[in-house]
Tab-separated table of C-alpha atoms in Angstrom:
chain	number	residue	atom	x	y	z
A	1	MET	CA	-50.341	-80.286	-21.459
A	2	LYS	CA	-48.823	-83.154	-19.510
A	3	SER	CA	-45.602	-82.578	-17.577
A	4	PRO	CA	-42.303	-84.182	-18.696
A	5	LYS	CA	-42.217	-86.127	-15.419
A	6	PHE	CA	-45.637	-87.639	-16.143
A	7	LEU	CA	-44.639	-88.570	-19.692
A	8	LEU	CA	-41.418	-90.158	-18.430
A	9	LEU	CA	-43.285	-92.187	-15.809
A	10	THR	CA	-45.840	-93.347	-18.384
A	11	THR	CA	-43.073	-94.403	-20.767
A	12	VAL	CA	-41.241	-96.336	-18.034
A	13	LEU	CA	-44.426	-98.134	-17.000
A	14	PHE	CA	-45.211	-98.997	-20.608
A	15	PHE	CA	-41.797	-100.530	-21.245
A	16	ASN	CA	-41.827	-102.371	-17.908
A	17	THR	CA	-45.180	-103.892	-18.800
A	18	LEU	CA	-43.915	-104.807	-22.261
A	19	LEU	CA	-40.752	-106.362	-20.811
A	20	PHE	CA	-42.776	-108.358	-18.275
A	21	SER	CA	-45.058	-109.657	-21.017
A	22	LEU	CA	-42.094	-110.708	-23.152
A	23	LEU	CA	-40.421	-112.499	-20.245
A	24	ALA	CA	-43.676	-114.208	-19.296
A	25	ALA	CA	-44.182	-115.364	-22.874
A	26	GLN	CA	-40.741	-117.006	-22.794
A	27	ASP	CA	-41.814	-119.066	-19.761
A	28	ILE	CA	-44.866	-120.430	-21.595
A	29	PRO	CA	-44.113	-122.906	-24.397
A	30	GLY	CA	-45.219	-121.786	-27.838
A	31	ARG	CA	-47.804	-123.596	-29.912
A	32	PRO	CA	-46.493	-126.986	-30.986
A	33	VAL	CA	-45.389	-127.416	-34.585
A	34	PRO	CA	-46.877	-129.541	-36.025
A	35	PRO	CA	-49.982	-128.923	-33.897
A	36	ARG	CA	-50.813	-131.593	-31.317
A	37	LEU	CA	-53.388	-131.978	-28.567
A	38	VAL	CA	-51.074	-134.098	-26.395
A	39	ASN	CA	-47.768	-132.403	-25.571
A	40	ASP	CA	-45.684	-134.391	-23.094
A	41	PHE	CA	-42.868	-131.926	-22.449
A	42	ALA	CA	-42.087	-133.663	-19.125
A	43	GLY	CA	-41.710	-137.086	-20.742
A	44	VAL	CA	-44.053	-139.029	-18.445
A	45	LEU	CA	-45.835	-140.917	-21.249
A	46	THR	CA	-44.494	-143.535	-23.583
A	47	ARG	CA	-44.669	-142.789	-27.282
A	48	GLN	CA	-47.533	-145.254	-27.683
A	49	GLU	CA	-49.465	-143.807	-24.740
A	50	ALA	CA	-49.162	-140.278	-26.102
A	51	ALA	CA	-50.259	-141.511	-29.547
A	52	MET	CA	-53.331	-143.260	-28.117
A	53	LEU	CA	-54.441	-140.161	-26.228
A	54	GLU	CA	-53.780	-138.012	-29.291
A	55	SER	CA	-55.851	-140.272	-31.546
A	56	LYS	CA	-58.792	-140.176	-29.171
A	57	LEU	CA	-58.723	-136.415	-28.643
A	58	VAL	CA	-58.241	-135.615	-32.338
A	59	ALA	CA	-61.226	-137.812	-33.213
A	60	PHE	CA	-63.284	-136.041	-30.526
A	61	ASN	CA	-62.256	-132.655	-31.910
A	62	ASP	CA	-63.165	-133.712	-35.443
A	63	SER	CA	-66.563	-134.979	-34.310
A	64	THR	CA	-67.596	-132.228	-31.878
A	65	SER	CA	-65.177	-129.281	-32.451
A	66	THR	CA	-64.372	-129.358	-28.706
A	67	GLN	CA	-60.619	-129.353	-28.123
A	68	ILE	CA	-59.233	-131.101	-25.039
A	69	ALA	CA	-55.489	-130.594	-24.711
A	70	VAL	CA	-53.080	-132.414	-22.401
A	71	VAL	CA	-49.780	-130.742	-21.512
A	72	THR	CA	-47.100	-131.954	-19.100
A	73	ILE	CA	-44.248	-129.677	-18.058
A	74	SER	CA	-41.166	-130.228	-15.923
A	75	SER	CA	-41.352	-126.833	-14.180
A	76	LEU	CA	-43.887	-124.066	-13.586
A	77	ASN	CA	-41.082	-121.471	-13.705
A	78	GLY	CA	-42.326	-119.868	-10.493
A	79	TYR	CA	-45.947	-119.534	-11.648
A	80	ASP	CA	-48.996	-120.696	-9.756
A	81	ILE	CA	-50.288	-123.655	-11.769
A	82	MET	CA	-53.708	-122.074	-12.368
A	83	ASP	CA	-52.101	-118.898	-13.664
A	84	TYR	CA	-49.776	-120.933	-15.884
A	85	ALA	CA	-52.663	-123.006	-17.246
A	86	GLN	CA	-54.775	-119.940	-18.038
A	87	ARG	CA	-51.876	-118.251	-19.814
A	88	LEU	CA	-51.023	-121.351	-21.828
A	89	GLY	CA	-54.644	-122.023	-22.811
A	90	GLU	CA	-55.121	-118.407	-23.859
A	91	ASN	CA	-51.799	-118.149	-25.721
A	92	TRP	CA	-52.401	-121.359	-27.635
A	93	GLY	CA	-56.066	-120.534	-28.306
A	94	ILE	CA	-57.378	-123.955	-27.319
A	95	GLY	CA	-60.973	-124.355	-28.507
A	96	GLN	CA	-62.909	-122.582	-31.243
A	97	LYS	CA	-62.822	-118.785	-31.350
A	98	GLN	CA	-66.557	-118.119	-31.197
A	99	LEU	CA	-67.406	-121.148	-29.061
A	100	ASP	CA	-64.585	-121.032	-26.481
A	101	ASN	CA	-64.966	-124.782	-26.123
A	102	GLY	CA	-61.448	-125.702	-25.097
A	103	VAL	CA	-60.207	-127.640	-22.076
A	104	LEU	CA	-56.625	-127.861	-20.866
A	105	ILE	CA	-55.223	-130.473	-18.496
A	106	LEU	CA	-51.860	-129.218	-17.264
A	107	VAL	CA	-49.605	-131.555	-15.264
A	108	LYS	CA	-46.390	-130.823	-13.409
A	109	PRO	CA	-45.185	-134.320	-12.378
A	110	LYS	CA	-43.993	-135.211	-8.903
A	111	THR	CA	-40.221	-135.327	-8.438
A	112	GLN	CA	-37.821	-136.003	-5.576
A	113	ASP	CA	-37.651	-132.278	-4.894
A	114	SER	CA	-41.254	-131.182	-5.425
A	115	GLY	CA	-44.799	-132.448	-5.258
A	116	GLY	CA	-46.951	-133.090	-8.276
A	117	GLU	CA	-49.515	-130.532	-9.405
A	118	ILE	CA	-52.406	-130.653	-11.862
A	119	ALA	CA	-54.893	-128.103	-13.158
A	120	ILE	CA	-57.948	-128.387	-15.371
A	121	VAL	CA	-59.140	-125.134	-16.946
A	122	GLN	CA	-62.079	-124.752	-19.295
A	123	GLY	CA	-63.097	-122.140	-21.859
A	124	TYR	CA	-66.053	-119.813	-21.413
A	125	GLY	CA	-68.270	-122.016	-23.537
A	126	LEU	CA	-67.828	-125.106	-21.357
A	127	GLU	CA	-68.234	-123.562	-17.926
A	128	GLY	CA	-71.865	-124.728	-17.839
A	129	ALA	CA	-71.197	-128.302	-18.916
A	130	ILE	CA	-67.988	-128.613	-16.881
A	131	PRO	CA	-68.188	-126.276	-13.858
A	132	ASP	CA	-65.291	-125.746	-11.468
A	133	LEU	CA	-66.661	-128.186	-8.869
A	134	THR	CA	-66.822	-130.902	-11.492
A	135	CYS	CA	-63.199	-130.235	-12.422
A	136	VAL	CA	-62.327	-130.805	-8.756
A	137	GLN	CA	-64.244	-134.091	-8.773
A	138	ILE	CA	-62.557	-135.278	-11.962
A	139	ILE	CA	-59.138	-134.532	-10.511
A	140	ASP	CA	-59.893	-136.266	-7.203
A	141	ASN	CA	-61.837	-139.241	-8.538
A	142	GLU	CA	-60.422	-139.983	-11.977
A	143	ILE	CA	-56.893	-138.636	-12.176
A	144	LEU	CA	-55.093	-138.489	-8.834
A	145	PRO	CA	-55.619	-142.145	-7.800
A	146	ALA	CA	-53.617	-143.226	-10.869
A	147	PHE	CA	-51.066	-140.424	-10.513
A	148	ARG	CA	-50.331	-141.515	-6.944
A	149	GLU	CA	-49.359	-144.885	-8.403
A	150	ASN	CA	-47.097	-143.073	-10.878
A	151	ASN	CA	-49.417	-144.091	-13.729
A	152	TYR	CA	-49.886	-140.928	-15.730
A	153	PHE	CA	-51.529	-142.530	-18.729
A	154	ASP	CA	-54.357	-144.160	-16.774
A	155	GLY	CA	-55.107	-140.913	-14.967
A	156	LEU	CA	-55.111	-138.817	-18.124
A	157	ASN	CA	-57.090	-141.424	-20.021
A	158	ALA	CA	-59.795	-141.599	-17.339
A	159	GLY	CA	-59.908	-137.826	-16.914
A	160	THR	CA	-60.232	-137.117	-20.635
A	161	ASN	CA	-62.917	-139.789	-20.988
A	162	THR	CA	-65.054	-138.041	-18.386
A	163	LEU	CA	-64.421	-134.602	-19.859
A	164	MET	CA	-65.496	-135.915	-23.265
A	165	SER	CA	-68.703	-137.330	-21.797
A	166	LEU	CA	-69.548	-134.056	-20.084
A	167	ALA	CA	-68.670	-131.861	-23.069
A	168	SER	CA	-70.748	-133.999	-25.434
A	169	GLY	CA	-73.736	-134.089	-23.051
A	170	GLU	CA	-73.654	-137.849	-22.466
A	171	PHE	CA	-74.350	-137.002	-18.838
A	172	SER	CA	-74.557	-133.746	-16.884
A	173	ALA	CA	-72.233	-132.377	-14.239
A	174	SER	CA	-74.802	-133.065	-11.528
A	175	GLU	CA	-75.279	-136.634	-12.747
A	176	TYR	CA	-71.538	-137.162	-12.717
A	177	GLY	CA	-71.352	-135.720	-9.204
A	178	ASN	CA	-74.015	-138.151	-8.018
A	179	ARG	CA	-72.173	-141.072	-9.603
A	180	ALA	CA	-68.900	-139.984	-8.055
A	181	ARG	CA	-70.456	-139.726	-4.582
A	182	LYS	CA	-71.930	-143.208	-4.974
A	183	GLY	CA	-68.586	-144.588	-6.113
A	184	THR	CA	-69.768	-145.545	-9.632
A	185	LYS	CA	-68.077	-142.549	-11.259
A	186	GLY	CA	-68.535	-142.486	-15.048
A	187	GLU	CA	-68.869	-146.167	-15.840
A	188	PHE	CA	-70.548	-146.821	-19.172
A	189	PRO	CA	-73.801	-148.837	-18.990
A	190	SER	CA	-73.128	-152.394	-20.165
A	191	GLY	CA	-76.417	-152.528	-22.089
A	192	ILE	CA	-75.353	-149.624	-24.306
A	193	ILE	CA	-71.979	-151.270	-24.889
A	194	ILE	CA	-73.678	-154.477	-26.059
A	195	PHE	CA	-76.050	-152.486	-28.278
A	196	ILE	CA	-73.183	-150.664	-29.988
A	197	ILE	CA	-71.232	-153.902	-30.473
A	198	ILE	CA	-74.273	-155.505	-32.128
A	199	ILE	CA	-74.646	-152.518	-34.484
A	200	ILE	CA	-70.970	-152.749	-35.456
A	201	ILE	CA	-71.181	-156.520	-36.059
A	202	LEU	CA	-74.323	-156.124	-38.170
A	203	SER	CA	-72.648	-153.382	-40.168
A	204	ILE	CA	-69.557	-155.483	-40.873
A	205	PHE	CA	-71.700	-158.489	-41.792
A	206	GLY	CA	-73.872	-156.380	-44.069
A	207	LYS	CA	-70.883	-154.908	-45.887
A	208	SER	CA	-69.388	-158.353	-46.385
A	209	LYS	CA	-72.621	-159.382	-48.115
A	210	GLY	CA	-72.509	-156.354	-50.384
A	211	SER	CA	-75.308	-154.600	-48.565
A	212	LYS	CA	-76.271	-151.229	-49.986
A	213	ASN	CA	-77.734	-149.987	-46.721
A	214	LYS	CA	-75.654	-147.001	-45.644
A	215	ASN	CA	-77.826	-145.973	-42.678
A	216	ILE	CA	-76.806	-148.629	-40.174
A	217	GLY	CA	-73.427	-149.336	-38.727
A	218	SER	CA	-70.313	-147.962	-37.217
A	219	GLY	CA	-69.938	-145.435	-40.009
A	220	ASN	CA	-72.661	-143.347	-38.348
A	221	LEU	CA	-70.941	-143.412	-34.955
A	222	PRO	CA	-68.330	-140.782	-34.132
A	223	LEU	CA	-64.800	-142.123	-34.454
A	224	TRP	CA	-63.855	-140.887	-31.000
A	225	LEU	CA	-66.727	-142.880	-29.488
A	226	LEU	CA	-65.690	-146.060	-31.276
A	227	LEU	CA	-62.057	-145.637	-30.275
A	228	SER	CA	-62.954	-145.028	-26.658
A	229	MET	CA	-65.195	-148.122	-26.552
A	230	MET	CA	-62.494	-150.490	-27.740
A	231	ASN	CA	-61.460	-151.455	-24.216
A	232	SER	CA	-64.609	-150.644	-22.274
A	233	GLY	CA	-64.203	-153.664	-20.056
A	234	GLY	CA	-60.936	-152.359	-18.646
A	235	SER	CA	-60.256	-150.872	-15.265
A	236	HIS	CA	-60.046	-147.237	-16.342
A	237	ARG	CA	-62.799	-144.924	-15.214
A	238	GLY	CA	-64.868	-142.648	-17.391
A	239	SER	CA	-68.028	-142.935	-19.388
A	240	TRP	CA	-66.161	-143.976	-22.500
A	241	GLY	CA	-64.259	-146.762	-20.771
A	242	GLY	CA	-60.535	-147.419	-21.004
A	243	PHE	CA	-59.341	-146.272	-24.367
A	244	SER	CA	-56.991	-148.668	-26.075
A	245	GLY	CA	-56.408	-147.410	-29.591
A	246	GLY	CA	-53.723	-148.246	-32.085
A	247	SER	CA	-50.129	-147.190	-31.897
A	248	GLY	CA	-50.387	-144.552	-34.599
A	249	GLY	CA	-50.655	-140.880	-33.739
A	250	GLY	CA	-53.796	-138.849	-34.199
A	251	GLY	CA	-52.451	-137.199	-37.320
A	252	GLY	CA	-54.675	-134.716	-39.023
A	253	PHE	CA	-55.195	-132.268	-36.151
A	254	GLY	CA	-55.597	-128.936	-37.867
A	255	GLY	CA	-54.523	-126.742	-34.972
A	256	PHE	CA	-56.124	-124.691	-32.238
A	257	GLY	CA	-59.014	-122.421	-33.102
A	258	GLY	CA	-58.410	-119.306	-31.008
A	259	GLY	CA	-60.606	-120.045	-27.993
A	260	SER	CA	-60.559	-117.986	-24.784
A	261	PHE	CA	-60.544	-118.918	-21.109
A	262	GLY	CA	-62.544	-117.306	-18.350
A	263	GLY	CA	-60.353	-117.881	-15.304
A	264	GLY	CA	-62.249	-120.902	-13.981
A	265	GLY	CA	-61.112	-124.431	-13.374
A	266	ALA	CA	-59.588	-126.437	-10.539
A	267	ARG	CA	-56.281	-127.695	-9.217
A	268	GLY	CA	-54.955	-130.624	-7.244
A	269	GLY	CA	-51.732	-132.068	-5.915
A	270	TRP	CA	-50.156	-135.293	-4.757
């Protein structure tokens, strides 16, 4: 039989742990309602910029089931950014439950009183396709150059483009690393761009002639790929070029799927 002192100590520890968990949960924003993949709590994106990123990421989720979320916050509330990112990703359940294929880009913008911080964390299921070293390279090569110019959209657009390419297997982490070291980063081959444009043109022409052929054309290409190719000649980095979608939001996102995170990822600052 356990002593009263032991039972009292156990009870105190239990309630302290419960209280800590409740306080920690208050520091982490709850799941957005309605659900969104782009949540600009810090207000660093224009409404159109947030809508363009949302449209691209929702289309990628619909096509591949991989969920890439972007969150900006004004304060880390005393947390280390990696700890905050892991807690947020886990609490929101970014990615699919049995696949753990979620990615979170968390940004704490630079202010007059504090430096900027960024973290990329990935679910268990993407640690092979997007290892920690590759997260470091994406932060250093794709995101921070734009952030240092106070251009959050360009950095997030380029970073998400590369994450999409890696998650979908368009190129491997080692191939991306080689490109980054050579200074070419994730630029999309111009020949493939021309090929896709020709397919789209032929599809539109065929439909205008009442063609019954349903096997050729943009309808067979993932929407996220088409959206991301719209401005492929731009200056943004990333395999899918500089996304320049419409002004409408990516409505139709059904919500996060309950994915888990394994503690990996990378951080950076400026």
